Every structure is written in structure tokens, then in C-alpha cells.
Amino acid sequence: MKMKYWKVVCRYGHVGKRKDVSVARYLKTNANLDIYEVMLIASTMPGVKCRGILEVTPISKATYQSGKESEKENLYLKKLMSFKPKQEGKKEVAS
């Protein structure tokens, strides 16, 4: 199956009132998807603000691979991916 590779710059929230962090994300999709469909996929990613897609650009496979490596080093994404929300109904007990 033929694939397309994309660089999507997203605005992430929860860093202060009316503030955001712009982060480049690298996506791999089926070749039949267009820019609009990629934008819709990216807009549903966790943490992305409403109207948070700044740029969608088709890229090469090599750029995609190096971009995925840079995502692993991004401190904001590390924090976002390791976040575990509190479960409702469980009481916190100090030890």
C-alpha cells in the first residue's frame, strides 16, 4: 500500500491563559488522503487546541523518519504522552 507523509504544525494548550505551544507532528497516512483530511486527523489528537492546526505540508519518507526521531526528544510531547488523568471515585491517600 502506498503511503503519504506529512508535517503538521499544531497548537497545544494548557500552558497559561491564551497561550500555546506550537509543535511539529509527523504523520503517515494512506496515499488517497488529502490535506483537509490530514488536518481533521491532526485536530483530534490529544492536547491540540480548537482551530489549532497552523500548517500541513507533504514531506518525504526520510524527513518523516527524522521528524519522528525529533518528536521523541520534544519535552512537551513527552509530558503530554506520559500524562495519566486521575480516576474518579478513587481517593488519594498520603503516605
Tab-separated table of C-alpha atoms in Angstrom:
chain	number	residue	atom	x	y	z
A	1	MET	CA	0.000	0.000	0.000
A	2	LYS	CA	1.317	3.419	-0.978
A	3	MET	CA	1.695	5.942	1.846
A	4	LYS	CA	1.974	9.736	2.140
A	5	TYR	CA	3.985	11.565	4.776
A	6	TRP	CA	3.018	14.872	6.354
A	7	LYS	CA	4.419	17.541	8.666
A	8	VAL	CA	1.616	19.131	10.688
A	9	VAL	CA	2.295	22.100	12.967
A	10	CYS	CA	-0.205	22.064	15.841
A	11	ARG	CA	-1.005	24.497	18.644
A	12	TYR	CA	-1.197	22.765	22.017
A	13	GLY	CA	-2.903	24.330	25.030
A	14	HIS	CA	-2.940	24.341	28.822
A	15	VAL	CA	0.251	26.369	29.195
A	16	GLY	CA	-1.392	29.516	30.551
A	17	LYS	CA	-4.216	31.875	29.703
A	18	ARG	CA	-4.378	32.486	25.957
A	19	LYS	CA	-1.013	30.865	25.441
A	20	ASP	CA	0.002	27.856	23.430
A	21	VAL	CA	2.958	25.795	22.292
A	22	SER	CA	3.443	25.087	18.579
A	23	VAL	CA	4.790	21.609	17.887
A	24	ALA	CA	5.524	19.892	14.567
A	25	ARG	CA	3.968	16.429	14.342
A	26	TYR	CA	4.828	13.908	11.647
A	27	LEU	CA	2.061	11.704	10.243
A	28	LYS	CA	1.928	8.756	7.862
A	29	THR	CA	-1.362	8.220	6.004
A	30	ASN	CA	-2.808	6.327	3.080
A	31	ALA	CA	-1.933	7.930	-0.247
A	32	ASN	CA	-5.583	8.704	-1.009
A	33	LEU	CA	-5.939	11.268	1.824
A	34	ASP	CA	-5.715	14.968	1.025
A	35	ILE	CA	-4.554	17.916	3.134
A	36	TYR	CA	-8.032	18.598	4.525
A	37	GLU	CA	-8.425	15.012	5.786
A	38	VAL	CA	-4.957	15.113	7.376
A	39	MET	CA	-5.919	18.372	9.090
A	40	LEU	CA	-9.036	16.689	10.518
A	41	ILE	CA	-6.953	13.772	11.838
A	42	ALA	CA	-4.437	16.101	13.475
A	43	SER	CA	-7.136	18.288	15.026
A	44	THR	CA	-8.442	15.290	17.006
A	45	MET	CA	-5.057	14.471	18.531
A	46	PRO	CA	-4.917	14.853	22.341
A	47	GLY	CA	-3.999	18.334	23.542
A	48	VAL	CA	-4.477	20.142	20.212
A	49	LYS	CA	-6.410	23.395	20.625
A	50	CYS	CA	-9.619	24.174	18.786
A	51	ARG	CA	-8.569	25.681	15.432
A	52	GLY	CA	-5.082	24.519	16.370
A	53	ILE	CA	-3.672	23.412	13.013
A	54	LEU	CA	-1.240	26.022	11.725
A	55	GLU	CA	0.356	24.216	8.772
A	56	VAL	CA	0.062	20.942	6.840
A	57	THR	CA	2.877	20.075	4.430
A	58	PRO	CA	3.572	16.904	2.417
A	59	ILE	CA	7.112	15.623	3.097
A	60	SER	CA	9.430	12.791	2.051
A	61	LYS	CA	9.787	9.493	3.902
A	62	ALA	CA	13.308	10.474	5.045
A	63	THR	CA	12.022	13.755	6.501
A	64	TYR	CA	9.207	11.833	8.206
A	65	GLN	CA	11.663	9.416	9.814
A	66	SER	CA	13.942	12.180	11.101
A	67	GLY	CA	10.884	14.100	12.310
A	68	LYS	CA	9.612	11.103	14.293
A	69	GLU	CA	13.015	10.934	15.980
A	70	SER	CA	12.817	14.619	16.893
A	71	GLU	CA	9.310	14.051	18.346
A	72	LYS	CA	10.836	11.590	20.812
A	73	GLU	CA	13.089	14.384	22.131
A	74	ASN	CA	10.363	17.049	22.414
A	75	LEU	CA	9.822	17.781	26.122
A	76	TYR	CA	6.232	18.974	25.657
A	77	LEU	CA	5.240	15.791	23.811
A	78	LYS	CA	6.985	13.616	26.402
A	79	LYS	CA	4.949	15.282	29.143
A	80	LEU	CA	1.722	15.060	27.124
A	81	MET	CA	2.154	11.362	26.342
A	82	SER	CA	3.032	10.427	29.926
A	83	PHE	CA	0.041	12.257	31.461
A	84	LYS	CA	-2.336	9.974	33.349
A	85	PRO	CA	-5.553	11.660	34.487
A	86	LYS	CA	-6.861	10.981	37.975
A	87	GLN	CA	-9.522	8.296	38.098
A	88	GLU	CA	-12.824	9.484	39.513
A	89	GLY	CA	-14.014	7.720	42.626
A	90	LYS	CA	-10.524	6.905	43.888
A	91	LYS	CA	-9.371	8.749	46.970
A	92	GLU	CA	-5.826	9.993	47.184
A	93	VAL	CA	-4.092	8.734	50.325
A	94	ALA	CA	-0.928	10.413	51.532
A	95	SER	CA	1.755	8.003	52.675
